[in-house]
PDB file of C-alpha atoms in Angstrom:
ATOM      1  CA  UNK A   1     -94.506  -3.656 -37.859  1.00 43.00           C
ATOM      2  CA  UNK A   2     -92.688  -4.888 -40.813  1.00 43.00           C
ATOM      3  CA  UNK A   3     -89.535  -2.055 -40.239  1.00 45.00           C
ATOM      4  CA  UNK A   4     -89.340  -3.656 -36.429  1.00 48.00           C
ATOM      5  CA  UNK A   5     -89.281  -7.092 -37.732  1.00 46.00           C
ATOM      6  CA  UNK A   6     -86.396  -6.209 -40.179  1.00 46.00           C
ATOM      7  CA  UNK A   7     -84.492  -4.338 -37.210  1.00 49.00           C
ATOM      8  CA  UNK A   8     -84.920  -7.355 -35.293  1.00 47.00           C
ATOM      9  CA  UNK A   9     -84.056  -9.068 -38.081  1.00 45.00           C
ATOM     10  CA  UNK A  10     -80.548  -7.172 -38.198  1.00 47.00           C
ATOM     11  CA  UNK A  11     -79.908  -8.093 -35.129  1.00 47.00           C
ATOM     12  CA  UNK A  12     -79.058 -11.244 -36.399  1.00 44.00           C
ATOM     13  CA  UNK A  13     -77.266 -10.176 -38.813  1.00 44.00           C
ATOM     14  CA  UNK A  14     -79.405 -11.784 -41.340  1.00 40.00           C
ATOM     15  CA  UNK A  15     -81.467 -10.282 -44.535  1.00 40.00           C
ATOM     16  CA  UNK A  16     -84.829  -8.999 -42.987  1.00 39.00           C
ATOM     17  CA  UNK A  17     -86.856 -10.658 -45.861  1.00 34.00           C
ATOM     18  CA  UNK A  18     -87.084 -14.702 -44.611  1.00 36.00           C
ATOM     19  CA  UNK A  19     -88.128 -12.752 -41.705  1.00 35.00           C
ATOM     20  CA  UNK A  20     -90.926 -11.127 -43.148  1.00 36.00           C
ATOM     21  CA  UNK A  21     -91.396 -14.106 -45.851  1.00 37.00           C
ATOM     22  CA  UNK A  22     -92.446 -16.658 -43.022  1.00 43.00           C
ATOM     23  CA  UNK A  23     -94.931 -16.688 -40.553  1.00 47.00           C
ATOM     24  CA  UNK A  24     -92.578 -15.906 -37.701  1.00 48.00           C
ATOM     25  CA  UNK A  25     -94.008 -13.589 -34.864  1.00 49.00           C
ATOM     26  CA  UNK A  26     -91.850 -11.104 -33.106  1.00 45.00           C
ATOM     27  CA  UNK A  27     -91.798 -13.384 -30.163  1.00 49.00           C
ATOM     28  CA  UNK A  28     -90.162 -15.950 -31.863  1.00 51.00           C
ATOM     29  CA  UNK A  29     -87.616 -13.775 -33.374  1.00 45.00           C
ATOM     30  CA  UNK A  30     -86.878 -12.294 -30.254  1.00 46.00           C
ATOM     31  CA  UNK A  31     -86.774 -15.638 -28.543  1.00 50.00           C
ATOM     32  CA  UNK A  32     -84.184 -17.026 -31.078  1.00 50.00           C
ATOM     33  CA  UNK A  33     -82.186 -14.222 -30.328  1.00 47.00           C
ATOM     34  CA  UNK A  34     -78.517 -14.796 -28.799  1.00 44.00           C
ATOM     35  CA  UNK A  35     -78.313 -14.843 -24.743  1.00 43.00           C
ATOM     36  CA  UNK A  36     -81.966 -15.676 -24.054  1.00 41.00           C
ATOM     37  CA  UNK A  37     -82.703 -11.479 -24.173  1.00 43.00           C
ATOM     38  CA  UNK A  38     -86.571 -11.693 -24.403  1.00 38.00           C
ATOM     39  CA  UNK A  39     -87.055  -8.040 -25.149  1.00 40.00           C
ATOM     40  CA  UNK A  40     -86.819  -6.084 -28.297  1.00 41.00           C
ATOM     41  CA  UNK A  41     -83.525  -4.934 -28.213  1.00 48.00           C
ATOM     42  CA  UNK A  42     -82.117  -2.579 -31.480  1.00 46.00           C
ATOM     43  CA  UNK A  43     -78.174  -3.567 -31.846  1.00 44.00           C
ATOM     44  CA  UNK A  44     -75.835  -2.490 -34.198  1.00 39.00           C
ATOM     45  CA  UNK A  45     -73.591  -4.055 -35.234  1.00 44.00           C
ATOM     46  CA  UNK A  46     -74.944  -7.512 -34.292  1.00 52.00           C
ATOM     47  CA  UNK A  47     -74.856  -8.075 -30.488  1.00 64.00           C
ATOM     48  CA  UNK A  48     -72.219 -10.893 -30.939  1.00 59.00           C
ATOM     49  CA  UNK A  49     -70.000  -8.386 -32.584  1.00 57.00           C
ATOM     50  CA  UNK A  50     -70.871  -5.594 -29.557  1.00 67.00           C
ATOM     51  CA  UNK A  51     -69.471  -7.803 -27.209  1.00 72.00           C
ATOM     52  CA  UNK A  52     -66.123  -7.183 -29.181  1.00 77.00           C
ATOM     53  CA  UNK A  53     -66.667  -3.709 -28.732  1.00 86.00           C
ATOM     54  CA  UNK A  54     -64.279  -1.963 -26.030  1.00 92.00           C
ATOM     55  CA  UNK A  55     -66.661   1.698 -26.250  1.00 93.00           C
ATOM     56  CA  UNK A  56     -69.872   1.295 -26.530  1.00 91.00           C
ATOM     57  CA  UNK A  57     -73.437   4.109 -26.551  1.00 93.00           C
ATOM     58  CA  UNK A  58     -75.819   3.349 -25.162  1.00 92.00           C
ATOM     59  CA  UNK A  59     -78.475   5.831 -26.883  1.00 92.00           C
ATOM     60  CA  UNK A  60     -82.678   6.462 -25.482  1.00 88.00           C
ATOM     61  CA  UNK A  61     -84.179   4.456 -28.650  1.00 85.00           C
ATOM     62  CA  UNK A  62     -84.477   3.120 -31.680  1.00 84.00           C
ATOM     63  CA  UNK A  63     -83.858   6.432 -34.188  1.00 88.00           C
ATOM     64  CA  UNK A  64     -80.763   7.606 -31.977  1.00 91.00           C
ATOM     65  CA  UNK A  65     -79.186   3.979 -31.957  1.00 87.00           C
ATOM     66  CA  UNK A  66     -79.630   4.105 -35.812  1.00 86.00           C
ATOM     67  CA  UNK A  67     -78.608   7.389 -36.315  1.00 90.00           C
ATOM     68  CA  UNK A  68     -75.788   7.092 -34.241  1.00 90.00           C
ATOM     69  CA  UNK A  69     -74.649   3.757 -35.773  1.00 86.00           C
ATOM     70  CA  UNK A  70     -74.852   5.903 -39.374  1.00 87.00           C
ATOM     71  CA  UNK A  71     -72.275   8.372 -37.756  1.00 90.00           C
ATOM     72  CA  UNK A  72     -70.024   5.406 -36.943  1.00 88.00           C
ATOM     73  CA  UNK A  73     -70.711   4.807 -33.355  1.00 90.00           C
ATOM     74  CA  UNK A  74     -71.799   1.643 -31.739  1.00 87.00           C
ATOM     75  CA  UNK A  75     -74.602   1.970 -30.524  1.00 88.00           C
ATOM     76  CA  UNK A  76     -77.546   0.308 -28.432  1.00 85.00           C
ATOM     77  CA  UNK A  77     -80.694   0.563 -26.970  1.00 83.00           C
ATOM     78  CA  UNK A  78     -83.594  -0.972 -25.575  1.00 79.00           C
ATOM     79  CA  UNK A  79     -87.309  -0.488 -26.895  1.00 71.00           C
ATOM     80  CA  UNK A  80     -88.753  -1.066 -23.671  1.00 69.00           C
ATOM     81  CA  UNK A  81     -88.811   2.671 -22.547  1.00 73.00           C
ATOM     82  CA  UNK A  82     -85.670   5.076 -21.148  1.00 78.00           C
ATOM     83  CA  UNK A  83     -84.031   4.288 -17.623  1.00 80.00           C
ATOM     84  CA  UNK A  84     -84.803   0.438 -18.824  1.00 80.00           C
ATOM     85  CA  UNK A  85     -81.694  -1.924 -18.367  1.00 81.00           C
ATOM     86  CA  UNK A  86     -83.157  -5.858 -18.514  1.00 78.00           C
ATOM     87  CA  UNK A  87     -81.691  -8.104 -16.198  1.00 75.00           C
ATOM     88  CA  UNK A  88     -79.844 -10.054 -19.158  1.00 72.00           C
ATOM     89  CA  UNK A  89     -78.294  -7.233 -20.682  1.00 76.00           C
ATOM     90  CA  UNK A  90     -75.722  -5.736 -18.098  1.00 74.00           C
ATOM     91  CA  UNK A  91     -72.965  -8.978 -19.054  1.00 74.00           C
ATOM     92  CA  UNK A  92     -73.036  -7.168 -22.787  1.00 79.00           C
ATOM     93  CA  UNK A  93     -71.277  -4.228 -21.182  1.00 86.00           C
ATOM     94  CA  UNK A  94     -69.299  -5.880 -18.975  1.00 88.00           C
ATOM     95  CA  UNK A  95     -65.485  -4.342 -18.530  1.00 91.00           C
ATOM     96  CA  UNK A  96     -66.440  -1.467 -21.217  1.00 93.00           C
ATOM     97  CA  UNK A  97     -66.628   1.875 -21.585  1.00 95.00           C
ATOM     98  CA  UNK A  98     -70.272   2.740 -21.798  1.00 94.00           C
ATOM     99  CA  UNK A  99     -71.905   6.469 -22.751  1.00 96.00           C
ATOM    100  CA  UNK A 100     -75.296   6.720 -21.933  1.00 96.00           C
ATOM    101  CA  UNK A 101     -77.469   9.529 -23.613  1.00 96.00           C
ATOM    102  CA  UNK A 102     -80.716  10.351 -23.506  1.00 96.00           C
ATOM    103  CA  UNK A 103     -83.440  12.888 -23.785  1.00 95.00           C
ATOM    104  CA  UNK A 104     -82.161  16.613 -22.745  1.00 96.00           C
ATOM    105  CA  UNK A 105     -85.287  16.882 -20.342  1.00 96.00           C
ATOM    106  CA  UNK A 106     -85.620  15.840 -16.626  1.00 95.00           C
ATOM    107  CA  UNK A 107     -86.971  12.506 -17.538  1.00 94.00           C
ATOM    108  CA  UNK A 108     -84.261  11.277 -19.991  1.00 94.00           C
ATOM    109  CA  UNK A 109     -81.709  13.248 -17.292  1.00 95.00           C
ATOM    110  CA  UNK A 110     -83.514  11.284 -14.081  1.00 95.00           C
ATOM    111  CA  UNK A 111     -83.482   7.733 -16.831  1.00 94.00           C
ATOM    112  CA  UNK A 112     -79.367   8.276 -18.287  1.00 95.00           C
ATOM    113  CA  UNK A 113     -77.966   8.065 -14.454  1.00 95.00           C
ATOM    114  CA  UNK A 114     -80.483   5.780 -13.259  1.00 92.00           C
ATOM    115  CA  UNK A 115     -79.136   3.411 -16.261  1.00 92.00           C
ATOM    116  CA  UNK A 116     -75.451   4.524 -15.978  1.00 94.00           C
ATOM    117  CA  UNK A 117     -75.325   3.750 -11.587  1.00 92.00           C
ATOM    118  CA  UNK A 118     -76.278   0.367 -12.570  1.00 90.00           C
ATOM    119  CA  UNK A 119     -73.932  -0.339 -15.582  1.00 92.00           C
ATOM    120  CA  UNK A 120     -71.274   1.530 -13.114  1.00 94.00           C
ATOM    121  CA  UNK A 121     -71.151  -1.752 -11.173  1.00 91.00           C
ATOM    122  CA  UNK A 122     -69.914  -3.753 -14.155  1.00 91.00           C
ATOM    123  CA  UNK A 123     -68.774  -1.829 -16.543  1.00 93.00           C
ATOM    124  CA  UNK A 124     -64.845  -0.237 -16.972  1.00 95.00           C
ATOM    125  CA  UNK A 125     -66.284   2.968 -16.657  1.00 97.00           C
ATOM    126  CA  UNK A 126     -69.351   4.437 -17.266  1.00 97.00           C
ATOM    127  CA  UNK A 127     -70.281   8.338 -18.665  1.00 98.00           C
ATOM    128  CA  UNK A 128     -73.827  10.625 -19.104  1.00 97.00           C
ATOM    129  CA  UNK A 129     -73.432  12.784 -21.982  1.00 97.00           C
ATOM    130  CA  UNK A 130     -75.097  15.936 -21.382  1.00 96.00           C
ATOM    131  CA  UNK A 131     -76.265  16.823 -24.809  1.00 96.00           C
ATOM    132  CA  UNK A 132     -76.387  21.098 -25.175  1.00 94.00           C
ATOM    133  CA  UNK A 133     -80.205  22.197 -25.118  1.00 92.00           C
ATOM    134  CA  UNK A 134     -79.584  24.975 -27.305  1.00 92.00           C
ATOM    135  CA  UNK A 135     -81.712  24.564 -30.692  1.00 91.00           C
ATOM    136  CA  UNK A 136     -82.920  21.615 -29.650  1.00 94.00           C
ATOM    137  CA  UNK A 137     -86.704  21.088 -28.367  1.00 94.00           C
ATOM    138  CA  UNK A 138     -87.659  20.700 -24.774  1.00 94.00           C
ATOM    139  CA  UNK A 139     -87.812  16.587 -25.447  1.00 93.00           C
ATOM    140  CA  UNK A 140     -84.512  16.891 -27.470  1.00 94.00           C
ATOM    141  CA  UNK A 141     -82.470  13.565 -28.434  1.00 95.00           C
ATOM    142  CA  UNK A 142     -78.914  12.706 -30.295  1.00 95.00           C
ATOM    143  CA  UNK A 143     -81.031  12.572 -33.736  1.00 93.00           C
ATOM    144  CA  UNK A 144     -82.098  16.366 -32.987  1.00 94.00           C
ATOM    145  CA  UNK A 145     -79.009  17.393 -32.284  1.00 94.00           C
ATOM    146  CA  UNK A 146     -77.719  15.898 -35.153  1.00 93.00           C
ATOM    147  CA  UNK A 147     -80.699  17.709 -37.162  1.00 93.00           C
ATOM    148  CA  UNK A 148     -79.109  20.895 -36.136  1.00 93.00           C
ATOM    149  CA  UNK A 149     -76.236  20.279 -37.679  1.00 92.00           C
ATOM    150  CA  UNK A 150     -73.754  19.407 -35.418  1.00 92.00           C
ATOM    151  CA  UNK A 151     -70.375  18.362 -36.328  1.00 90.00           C
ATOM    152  CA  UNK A 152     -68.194  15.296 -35.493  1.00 89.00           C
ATOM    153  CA  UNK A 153     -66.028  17.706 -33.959  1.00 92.00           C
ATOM    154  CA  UNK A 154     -68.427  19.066 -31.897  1.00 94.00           C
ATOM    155  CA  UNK A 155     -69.858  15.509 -30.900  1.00 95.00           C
ATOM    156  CA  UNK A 156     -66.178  14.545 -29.749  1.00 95.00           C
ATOM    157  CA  UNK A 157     -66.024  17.641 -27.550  1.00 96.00           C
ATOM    158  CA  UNK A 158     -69.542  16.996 -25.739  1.00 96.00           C
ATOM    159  CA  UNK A 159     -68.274  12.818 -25.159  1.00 96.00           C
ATOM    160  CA  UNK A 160     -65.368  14.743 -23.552  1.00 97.00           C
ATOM    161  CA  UNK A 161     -67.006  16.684 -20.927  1.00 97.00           C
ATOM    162  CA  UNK A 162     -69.165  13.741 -20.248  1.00 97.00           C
ATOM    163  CA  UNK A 163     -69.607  13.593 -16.597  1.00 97.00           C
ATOM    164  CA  UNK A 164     -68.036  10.176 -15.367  1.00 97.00           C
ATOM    165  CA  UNK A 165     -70.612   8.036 -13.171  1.00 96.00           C
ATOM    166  CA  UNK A 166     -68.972   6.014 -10.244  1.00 93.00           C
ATOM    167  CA  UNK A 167     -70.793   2.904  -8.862  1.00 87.00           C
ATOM    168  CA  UNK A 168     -73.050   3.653  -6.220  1.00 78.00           C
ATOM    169  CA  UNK A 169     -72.795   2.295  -2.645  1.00 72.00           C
ATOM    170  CA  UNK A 170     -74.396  -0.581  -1.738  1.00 64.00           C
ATOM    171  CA  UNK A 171     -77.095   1.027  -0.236  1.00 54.00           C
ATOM    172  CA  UNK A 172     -78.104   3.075  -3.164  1.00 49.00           C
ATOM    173  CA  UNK A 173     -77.512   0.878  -5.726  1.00 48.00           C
ATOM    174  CA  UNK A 174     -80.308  -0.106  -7.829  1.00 52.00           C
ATOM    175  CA  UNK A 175     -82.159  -3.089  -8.602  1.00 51.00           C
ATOM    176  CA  UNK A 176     -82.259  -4.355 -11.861  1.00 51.00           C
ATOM    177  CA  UNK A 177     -85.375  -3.921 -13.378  1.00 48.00           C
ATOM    178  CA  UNK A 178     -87.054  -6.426 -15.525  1.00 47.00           C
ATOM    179  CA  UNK A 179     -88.657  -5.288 -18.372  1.00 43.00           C
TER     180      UNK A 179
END
């Protein structure tokens, strides 16, 4: 509990401890948080400063979005499960580039377009990063490819052949789904 409280904590860009020093419940943190988002939500940098951001990663949860931000990405996700996009998050992406990349297996496959065909609809353009399954386990994320040492080099080449996700047509679009 206490290392979401100081994630949630970053969010705001704040020191985690007068978090964690008052009596404060996760609810209220996350109610205090900018936008009226009402969900746990792991940013970095803050989400203020992601709105600046022109390219932005939008990674399956909380270890990848850290990881990733450690490499020098920015990086997001949500902790309310994969193929989750709240209501009151598309307008953060809005007119950026957005990579979306989740678990190698069919879930986090079925989860990155259903994610991507709905940021497709407001974002500049929109990419599923296919990560390679080779060394990697049958659930594997960015942080286990990264485990198997990986290179930057090697991460640029797989954003590369990212396959590019148009918007769907109206009749297949999907709904946003509240979390």
């Amino acid at each position: 509990r206490k290392v979401n409280d100081m994630l949630i904590a970053r969010i705001k860009g704040i020191p985690a401890t007068p978090w964690l020093a008052t009596n404060a419940t996760k609810a209220q943190i996350i109610e205090s948080l900018p936008f009226g988002i009402e969900h746990h939500a792991l940013a970095y940098p803050r989400i203020q400063t992601l709105l600046d951001e022109p390219v932005v990663f939008f990674l399956a949860g909380e270890k990848d979005a850290m990881r990733a931000q450690q490499n020098g990405l920015r990086a997001i996700t949500v902790t309310a499960g994969e193929g989750v996009l709240p209501d009151n998050f598309a307008h953060l992406f809005r007119g950026k580039t957005v990579y979306v990349c989740f678990d190698i297996d069919a879930a986090g496959h079925k989860a990155s377009r259903k994610v991507a065909q709905r940021l497709a609809t407001v974002c500049k353009a929109v990419y599923v990063i296919r990560l390679p399954s080779e060394g990697l386990p049958a659930n594997g994320d960015y942080t286990d490819w990264c485990d198997a040492g990986h290179t930057k080099e090697e991460w640029e080449a797989v954003v590369a052949d990212a396959e590019k996700i148009e918007p769907a047509a109206p009749a297949e679009s999907q709904e946003l789904t509240p979390a």
